[in-house]
Amino acid sequence: MRARDLAALACGLGLGVACGGDGGSGPSQTELAGTWQVTKCEYVSTQGLGTIDLIMGGGTGTVTITTTDTIRIQVTPTTGDPVSFVGTYEVDGIDLMRVTPAGVSWYWAFDMNFSAHRLTLRGGSGQYDIDQDGTPDQATWNLEMSR
């Protein structure tokens, strides 16, 4: 191969690598900011104990997101323990949100799906007393919201 051909091949490979990133960035803090109404707050047992949706049957919830990386989640079921905390969030790529409650070193990693009026967070690893026996159960946490 001639030097010119090698240079063209190298440039072509460089362009292919440059285009192979994460596919873009996710929603901005401005796009996410506001108060979202929780339409589903679901815990799915990882131990085969079933699923509980804290909104189904009359529960209520809101998620408030600011443009300065603060998130507040407040869910009040008709029975069972409420879910309430303030923390920070970070969007990574186009489809991942990390939520870190204030005062802890760990975070939930959620698969995120966003549109102007819908926000879905799925797959957070958490605990909730699904079988209502007084002991928290290991679960996957999913949230669906609208505005």
Coordinates of N, CA, C and O in Angstrom, one line a residue:
M1 N 0.8 -1.2 0.0 CA 0.0 0.0 0.0 C 0.9 1.2 0.0 O 1.9 1.3 0.7
R2 N 0.4 2.2 -0.7 CA 1.2 3.5 -0.7 C 0.8 4.3 0.5 O -0.2 4.1 1.2
A3 N 1.7 5.2 0.9 CA 1.5 6.1 2.1 C 0.2 6.8 2.0 O -0.5 6.9 3.0
R4 N -0.2 7.3 0.8 CA -1.4 8.0 0.7 C -2.6 7.1 1.0 O -3.6 7.5 1.7
D5 N -2.6 5.9 0.6 CA -3.7 4.9 0.8 C -3.7 4.6 2.3 O -4.8 4.4 2.9
L6 N -2.6 4.4 3.0 CA -2.5 4.2 4.4 C -3.1 5.3 5.2 O -3.9 5.2 6.1
A7 N -2.8 6.5 4.7 CA -3.3 7.7 5.4 C -4.8 7.8 5.3 O -5.6 8.1 6.2
A8 N -5.4 7.5 4.1 CA -6.8 7.5 3.9 C -7.5 6.4 4.7 O -8.5 6.6 5.3
L9 N -6.9 5.2 4.8 CA -7.4 4.1 5.6 C -7.4 4.5 7.1 O -8.4 4.3 7.8
A10 N -6.3 5.1 7.6 CA -6.2 5.6 9.0 C -7.3 6.6 9.3 O -7.9 6.6 10.3
C11 N -7.5 7.6 8.4 CA -8.5 8.6 8.6 C -9.9 8.0 8.6 O -10.7 8.3 9.4
G12 N -10.1 7.0 7.7 CA -11.4 6.3 7.7 C -11.7 5.6 9.0 O -12.8 5.6 9.5
L13 N -10.7 4.9 9.5 CA -10.8 4.2 10.8 C -11.1 5.1 11.9 O -11.8 4.9 12.8
G14 N -10.3 6.3 11.9 CA -10.5 7.3 12.9 C -11.9 7.8 12.9 O -12.5 8.0 14.0
L15 N -12.5 8.0 11.8 CA -13.9 8.5 11.7 C -14.9 7.5 12.3 O -15.8 7.8 13.0
G16 N -14.6 6.2 12.0 CA -15.5 5.1 12.5 C -15.4 5.1 14.0 O -16.4 4.9 14.6
V17 N -14.3 5.2 14.6 CA -14.1 5.2 16.0 C -14.8 6.4 16.6 O -15.5 6.3 17.6
A18 N -14.6 7.5 16.0 CA -15.2 8.7 16.6 C -16.7 8.7 16.6 O -17.4 9.2 17.4
C19 N -17.3 8.0 15.6 CA -18.8 7.8 15.5 C -19.3 6.7 16.4 O -20.5 6.6 16.5
G20 N -18.4 5.9 17.0 CA -18.9 4.8 17.8 C -19.1 5.1 19.3 O -18.9 4.2 20.1
G21 N -19.4 6.3 19.7 CA -19.5 6.6 21.1 C -20.8 6.1 21.7 O -21.4 5.1 21.2
D22 N -21.3 6.8 22.7 CA -22.5 6.3 23.4 C -23.8 6.7 22.7 O -24.9 6.5 23.2
G23 N -23.7 7.3 21.5 CA -24.9 7.6 20.8 C -25.5 9.0 21.1 O -26.5 9.3 20.7
G24 N -24.7 9.7 21.9 CA -25.2 11.1 22.2 C -25.4 11.3 23.7 O -25.0 10.4 24.5
S25 N -26.0 12.4 24.1 CA -26.2 12.7 25.5 C -27.7 12.6 25.8 O -28.5 12.7 24.9
G26 N -27.9 12.4 27.0 CA -29.3 12.3 27.4 C -29.9 13.7 27.6 O -29.4 14.7 27.2
P27 N -31.1 13.7 28.2 CA -31.8 15.0 28.5 C -31.0 15.9 29.4 O -30.3 15.4 30.3
S28 N -31.1 17.1 29.1 CA -30.4 18.1 30.0 C -31.1 18.3 31.3 O -32.3 17.9 31.4
Q29 N -30.5 18.9 32.3 CA -31.1 19.2 33.6 C -32.3 20.0 33.4 O -33.3 19.9 34.1
T30 N -32.3 21.0 32.4 CA -33.4 21.9 32.2 C -34.6 21.1 31.6 O -35.7 21.3 32.0
E31 N -34.3 20.1 30.8 CA -35.4 19.3 30.2 C -36.1 18.4 31.3 O -37.3 18.2 31.3
L32 N -35.3 17.9 32.2 CA -35.7 17.0 33.3 C -36.4 17.8 34.5 O -37.3 17.2 35.2
A33 N -36.0 19.1 34.6 CA -36.5 19.8 35.8 C -38.0 20.0 35.8 O -38.7 20.2 34.8
G34 N -38.5 19.9 37.1 CA -39.9 20.1 37.3 C -40.5 19.1 38.2 O -39.7 18.3 38.8
T35 N -41.8 19.1 38.4 CA -42.4 18.1 39.3 C -43.1 17.1 38.4 O -43.9 17.4 37.6
W36 N -42.8 15.8 38.7 CA -43.4 14.7 37.9 C -44.3 14.0 38.8 O -44.0 13.8 40.0
Q37 N -45.5 13.6 38.3 CA -46.4 12.8 39.0 C -46.1 11.3 38.8 O -46.0 10.8 37.7
V38 N -45.9 10.6 39.9 CA -45.6 9.1 39.9 C -46.9 8.4 39.5 O -47.9 8.5 40.2
T39 N -46.8 7.6 38.4 CA -47.9 6.8 38.0 C -47.7 5.3 38.3 O -48.6 4.5 38.3
K40 N -46.4 5.0 38.6 CA -46.1 3.6 39.0 C -44.9 3.7 39.9 O -43.9 4.3 39.5
C41 N -44.9 3.1 41.0 CA -43.7 2.9 41.9 C -43.7 1.4 42.3 O -44.4 1.0 43.2
E42 N -43.0 0.7 41.5 CA -43.1 -0.8 41.6 C -41.8 -1.4 42.2 O -40.7 -1.0 41.8
Y43 N -42.0 -2.3 43.1 CA -40.9 -3.1 43.6 C -41.1 -4.6 43.1 O -42.2 -5.1 43.4
V44 N -40.2 -5.2 42.4 CA -40.3 -6.5 42.0 C -39.3 -7.4 42.8 O -38.1 -7.1 42.7
S45 N -39.8 -8.3 43.5 CA -39.0 -9.2 44.4 C -37.9 -9.9 43.6 O -38.3 -10.5 42.5
T46 N -36.7 -9.9 44.0 CA -35.7 -10.7 43.4 C -35.6 -12.1 44.0 O -34.9 -13.0 43.6
Q47 N -36.5 -12.4 45.0 CA -36.6 -13.6 45.8 C -37.9 -14.4 45.4 O -38.2 -15.3 46.1
G48 N -38.6 -14.0 44.4 CA -39.8 -14.6 44.0 C -41.0 -14.4 44.9 O -42.0 -15.2 44.9
L49 N -41.0 -13.3 45.6 CA -42.1 -12.9 46.5 C -43.2 -12.1 45.9 O -44.2 -11.8 46.5
G50 N -43.1 -11.8 44.6 CA -44.1 -11.1 43.9 C -43.7 -9.6 43.6 O -42.5 -9.2 43.7
T51 N -44.7 -8.8 43.3 CA -44.5 -7.4 42.9 C -45.5 -6.6 43.7 O -46.6 -7.0 43.9
I52 N -45.1 -5.4 44.1 CA -46.0 -4.4 44.7 C -45.8 -3.1 44.0 O -44.7 -2.7 43.7
D53 N -47.0 -2.5 43.7 CA -47.0 -1.1 43.1 C -47.6 -0.2 44.1 O -48.8 -0.3 44.5
L54 N -46.8 0.7 44.6 CA -47.3 1.6 45.7 C -48.3 2.6 45.3 O -49.0 3.2 46.1
I55 N -48.4 2.8 44.0 CA -49.4 3.8 43.5 C -50.8 3.1 43.2 O -51.8 3.7 43.4
M56 N -50.7 1.9 42.7 CA -51.9 1.1 42.5 C -52.8 1.1 43.7 O -52.3 0.9 44.8
G57 N -54.1 1.3 43.6 CA -55.0 1.2 44.7 C -55.1 2.5 45.5 O -55.6 2.6 46.6
G58 N -54.6 3.6 44.9 CA -54.8 4.9 45.5 C -53.6 5.6 46.1 O -53.7 6.7 46.7
G59 N -52.4 5.0 46.0 CA -51.2 5.7 46.5 C -50.9 7.0 45.6 O -51.4 7.1 44.5
T60 N -50.1 7.8 46.2 CA -49.7 9.1 45.4 C -48.2 9.3 45.5 O -47.5 8.7 46.4
G61 N -47.7 10.0 44.6 CA -46.3 10.3 44.6 C -45.8 11.4 43.7 O -46.5 11.7 42.6
T62 N -44.8 12.1 44.0 CA -44.2 13.1 43.2 C -42.6 12.9 43.2 O -42.1 12.4 44.1
V63 N -42.0 13.3 42.1 CA -40.6 13.4 42.0 C -40.3 14.8 41.5 O -40.8 15.2 40.5
T64 N -39.5 15.5 42.3 CA -39.1 16.9 41.9 C -37.7 16.9 41.5 O -36.8 16.4 42.3
I65 N -37.4 17.3 40.3 CA -36.0 17.4 39.8 C -35.7 18.9 39.6 O -36.4 19.6 39.0
T66 N -34.5 19.3 40.0 CA -34.0 20.6 39.8 C -33.0 20.7 38.7 O -32.4 19.7 38.3
T67 N -32.7 21.9 38.3 CA -31.6 22.1 37.3 C -30.2 22.1 38.0 O -29.2 22.2 37.3
T68 N -30.2 21.9 39.3 CA -28.9 21.9 40.0 C -28.6 20.5 40.6 O -28.0 20.4 41.6
D69 N -29.0 19.5 39.9 CA -28.8 18.1 40.2 C -29.4 17.5 41.5 O -29.1 16.5 42.0
T70 N -30.5 18.2 42.0 CA -31.2 17.7 43.2 C -32.4 17.0 42.8 O -33.1 17.4 41.8
I71 N -32.7 15.9 43.5 CA -33.9 15.1 43.2 C -34.6 14.8 44.5 O -33.9 14.5 45.5
R72 N -35.9 14.9 44.5 CA -36.7 14.6 45.8 C -37.8 13.6 45.3 O -38.6 13.9 44.4
I73 N -37.8 12.4 46.0 CA -38.8 11.4 45.7 C -39.7 11.3 46.9 O -39.2 11.1 48.0
Q74 N -41.0 11.4 46.7 CA -42.0 11.2 47.8 C -43.1 10.4 47.3 O -43.9 10.8 46.4
V75 N -43.3 9.1 47.8 CA -44.3 8.2 47.4 C -45.0 7.8 48.7 O -44.4 7.3 49.6
T76 N -46.4 7.9 48.7 CA -47.2 7.5 49.9 C -48.2 6.5 49.4 O -49.2 6.8 48.7
P77 N -48.0 5.2 49.8 CA -48.9 4.2 49.4 C -50.2 4.2 50.3 O -50.1 4.8 51.4
T78 N -51.2 3.5 49.9 CA -52.4 3.4 50.8 C -52.1 2.5 52.0 O -52.6 2.7 53.1
T79 N -51.2 1.5 51.8 CA -50.7 0.7 52.9 C -49.2 0.5 52.7 O -48.7 0.6 51.6
G80 N -48.5 0.2 53.8 CA -47.1 0.0 53.7 C -46.3 1.2 53.9 O -46.9 2.3 54.2
D81 N -45.0 1.1 53.8 CA -44.1 2.2 54.2 C -44.0 3.2 53.0 O -43.8 2.8 51.9
P82 N -44.0 4.5 53.4 CA -43.8 5.5 52.3 C -42.3 5.5 51.9 O -41.4 5.0 52.6
V83 N -42.0 6.0 50.7 CA -40.7 6.2 50.2 C -40.4 7.7 50.1 O -41.2 8.4 49.4
S84 N -39.4 8.2 50.8 CA -39.2 9.6 50.8 C -37.7 9.8 51.0 O -37.1 9.3 51.9
F85 N -37.1 10.6 50.1 CA -35.7 11.0 50.3 C -35.4 12.2 49.3 O -36.0 12.4 48.3
V86 N -34.3 12.9 49.7 CA -33.7 13.9 48.8 C -32.3 13.4 48.5 O -31.6 12.8 49.4
G87 N -31.8 13.7 47.3 CA -30.5 13.4 46.9 C -30.1 14.1 45.7 O -30.6 15.2 45.4
T88 N -29.1 13.5 45.0 CA -28.6 14.1 43.7 C -28.8 13.1 42.6 O -29.0 11.9 42.9
Y89 N -28.8 13.6 41.4 CA -28.9 12.7 40.2 C -27.9 13.1 39.2 O -27.4 14.3 39.2
E90 N -27.6 12.2 38.3 CA -26.6 12.4 37.2 C -27.1 11.6 36.1 O -27.4 10.4 36.2
V91 N -27.1 12.2 34.9 CA -27.5 11.5 33.7 C -26.2 11.1 33.0 O -25.3 11.9 32.8
D92 N -26.1 9.8 32.6 CA -24.9 9.3 31.9 C -25.3 8.7 30.6 O -26.1 7.8 30.5
G93 N -24.9 9.3 29.5 CA -25.3 8.9 28.2 C -26.7 9.3 27.9 O -27.3 10.2 28.5
I94 N -27.3 8.5 27.1 CA -28.7 8.8 26.7 C -29.7 8.0 27.5 O -30.9 8.3 27.5
D95 N -29.3 7.0 28.3 CA -30.3 6.2 28.9 C -30.0 5.6 30.3 O -30.4 4.6 30.7
L96 N -29.1 6.4 31.1 CA -28.8 5.9 32.4 C -28.9 7.1 33.4 O -28.4 8.2 33.1
M97 N -29.6 6.9 34.5 CA -29.6 8.0 35.5 C -29.1 7.3 36.8 O -29.6 6.3 37.2
R98 N -28.2 8.0 37.5 CA -27.7 7.6 38.8 C -28.4 8.5 39.8 O -28.3 9.7 39.7
V99 N -29.0 7.9 40.9 CA -29.6 8.7 41.9 C -28.9 8.3 43.2 O -28.9 7.2 43.6
T100 N -28.4 9.3 43.9 CA -27.7 9.1 45.2 C -28.4 9.8 46.3 O -28.5 11.1 46.3
P101 N -29.0 9.1 47.3 CA -29.6 9.7 48.4 C -28.6 10.5 49.2 O -27.4 10.2 49.3
A102 N -29.0 11.6 49.8 CA -28.1 12.5 50.6 C -27.5 11.7 51.8 O -28.2 10.9 52.4
G103 N -26.2 11.9 52.0 CA -25.6 11.3 53.2 C -25.1 9.8 53.0 O -24.7 9.2 54.0
V104 N -25.1 9.3 51.8 CA -24.7 7.9 51.6 C -23.6 7.9 50.5 O -23.6 8.8 49.7
S105 N -22.9 6.8 50.4 CA -21.8 6.7 49.3 C -22.3 5.9 48.2 O -21.6 5.8 47.2
W106 N -23.4 5.2 48.2 CA -23.9 4.4 47.2 C -25.0 5.1 46.4 O -25.5 6.1 46.8
Y107 N -25.4 4.5 45.2 CA -26.4 5.1 44.4 C -27.2 4.0 43.7 O -26.8 2.9 43.7
W108 N -28.4 4.4 43.2 CA -29.2 3.5 42.4 C -28.8 3.9 40.9 O -28.8 5.0 40.6
A109 N -28.7 2.8 40.1 CA -28.4 3.0 38.7 C -29.7 2.6 38.0 O -30.1 1.4 38.1
F110 N -30.4 3.5 37.3 CA -31.6 3.2 36.6 C -31.4 3.3 35.1 O -30.8 4.2 34.6
D111 N -32.0 2.4 34.4 CA -32.2 2.6 32.9 C -33.3 3.7 32.8 O -34.3 3.6 33.4
M112 N -33.0 4.6 31.9 CA -33.9 5.8 31.8 C -34.5 5.9 30.4 O -33.8 5.7 29.4
N113 N -35.8 6.2 30.4 CA -36.4 6.5 29.1 C -37.1 7.9 29.3 O -37.9 8.0 30.2
F114 N -36.8 8.8 28.5 CA -37.3 10.2 28.7 C -38.0 10.7 27.4 O -37.5 10.5 26.3
S115 N -39.1 11.4 27.6 CA -39.8 12.2 26.6 C -40.3 13.4 27.3 O -40.2 13.5 28.5
A116 N -40.8 14.4 26.5 CA -41.2 15.7 27.2 C -42.2 15.5 28.3 O -42.2 16.2 29.2
H117 N -43.1 14.5 28.2 CA -44.1 14.3 29.2 C -44.0 13.0 30.0 O -44.9 12.7 30.8
R118 N -43.0 12.1 29.7 CA -42.9 10.8 30.4 C -41.5 10.6 30.8 O -40.5 10.9 30.0
L119 N -41.3 10.1 32.0 CA -40.0 9.7 32.5 C -40.1 8.3 33.1 O -41.0 8.1 34.0
T120 N -39.3 7.4 32.7 CA -39.3 6.0 33.3 C -37.9 5.7 33.7 O -36.9 5.9 33.0
L121 N -37.8 5.2 35.0 CA -36.6 4.8 35.6 C -36.8 3.3 36.0 O -37.7 3.0 36.7
R122 N -36.0 2.4 35.4 CA -36.2 1.0 35.7 C -34.9 0.3 36.1 O -33.8 0.7 35.7
G123 N -35.0 -0.6 37.0 CA -33.9 -1.5 37.3 C -33.0 -1.1 38.5 O -31.9 -1.7 38.7
G124 N -33.5 -0.2 39.3 CA -32.7 0.2 40.5 C -32.7 -1.0 41.5 O -33.7 -1.7 41.7
S125 N -31.6 -1.3 42.1 CA -31.6 -2.3 43.1 C -31.9 -1.8 44.5 O -31.3 -0.8 45.0
G126 N -33.0 -2.3 45.1 CA -33.4 -1.7 46.4 C -34.0 -2.8 47.3 O -33.9 -4.0 47.1
Q127 N -34.7 -2.3 48.3 CA -35.4 -3.1 49.3 C -36.7 -2.5 49.6 O -36.9 -1.3 49.7
Y128 N -37.7 -3.4 49.8 CA -39.0 -2.9 50.2 C -39.7 -4.2 50.8 O -39.5 -5.3 50.4
D129 N -40.5 -3.9 51.8 CA -41.2 -5.0 52.5 C -42.4 -5.5 51.6 O -43.6 -5.2 51.9
I130 N -42.1 -6.2 50.6 CA -43.1 -6.6 49.6 C -44.2 -7.5 50.2 O -45.4 -7.4 50.0
D131 N -43.8 -8.5 51.0 CA -44.8 -9.4 51.6 C -45.3 -8.9 53.0 O -46.1 -9.6 53.6
Q132 N -45.0 -7.7 53.3 CA -45.6 -7.0 54.5 C -45.4 -7.9 55.8 O -46.3 -7.9 56.7
D133 N -44.2 -8.5 55.9 CA -43.9 -9.2 57.1 C -43.0 -8.5 58.1 O -42.5 -9.1 59.1
G134 N -42.7 -7.2 57.8 CA -41.9 -6.4 58.7 C -40.4 -6.4 58.4 O -39.6 -5.8 59.0
T135 N -40.0 -7.2 57.4 CA -38.6 -7.3 57.0 C -38.5 -6.9 55.5 O -39.1 -7.4 54.7
P136 N -37.6 -5.9 55.2 CA -37.4 -5.5 53.9 C -36.9 -6.7 53.0 O -36.1 -7.5 53.4
D137 N -37.4 -6.7 51.8 CA -37.0 -7.8 50.8 C -36.2 -7.2 49.7 O -36.5 -6.0 49.3
Q138 N -35.3 -7.9 49.2 CA -34.5 -7.5 48.0 C -35.4 -7.3 46.8 O -36.2 -8.2 46.5
A139 N -35.2 -6.3 46.1 CA -36.1 -6.0 44.9 C -35.5 -5.1 43.9 O -34.5 -4.5 44.1
T140 N -36.1 -5.2 42.7 CA -35.8 -4.2 41.6 C -36.8 -3.1 41.7 O -38.0 -3.4 41.8
W141 N -36.4 -1.8 41.7 CA -37.2 -0.7 41.8 C -37.4 0.0 40.5 O -36.5 0.3 39.8
N142 N -38.7 0.2 40.1 CA -39.1 0.8 38.8 C -40.0 2.0 39.1 O -41.0 1.8 39.9
L143 N -39.8 3.1 38.5 CA -40.7 4.3 38.6 C -41.1 4.7 37.2 O -40.3 4.8 36.3
E144 N -42.4 5.1 37.1 CA -42.9 5.7 35.9 C -43.6 7.0 36.3 O -44.3 7.1 37.3
M145 N -43.3 8.1 35.5 CA -43.8 9.4 35.9 C -44.3 10.1 34.7 O -43.9 9.8 33.6
S146 N -45.2 11.1 34.9 CA -45.7 11.9 33.8 C -45.8 13.4 34.3 O -45.9 13.6 35.5
R147 N -45.9 14.3 33.4 CA -46.2 15.7 33.7 C -47.1 16.4 32.7 O -47.3 15.9 31.6

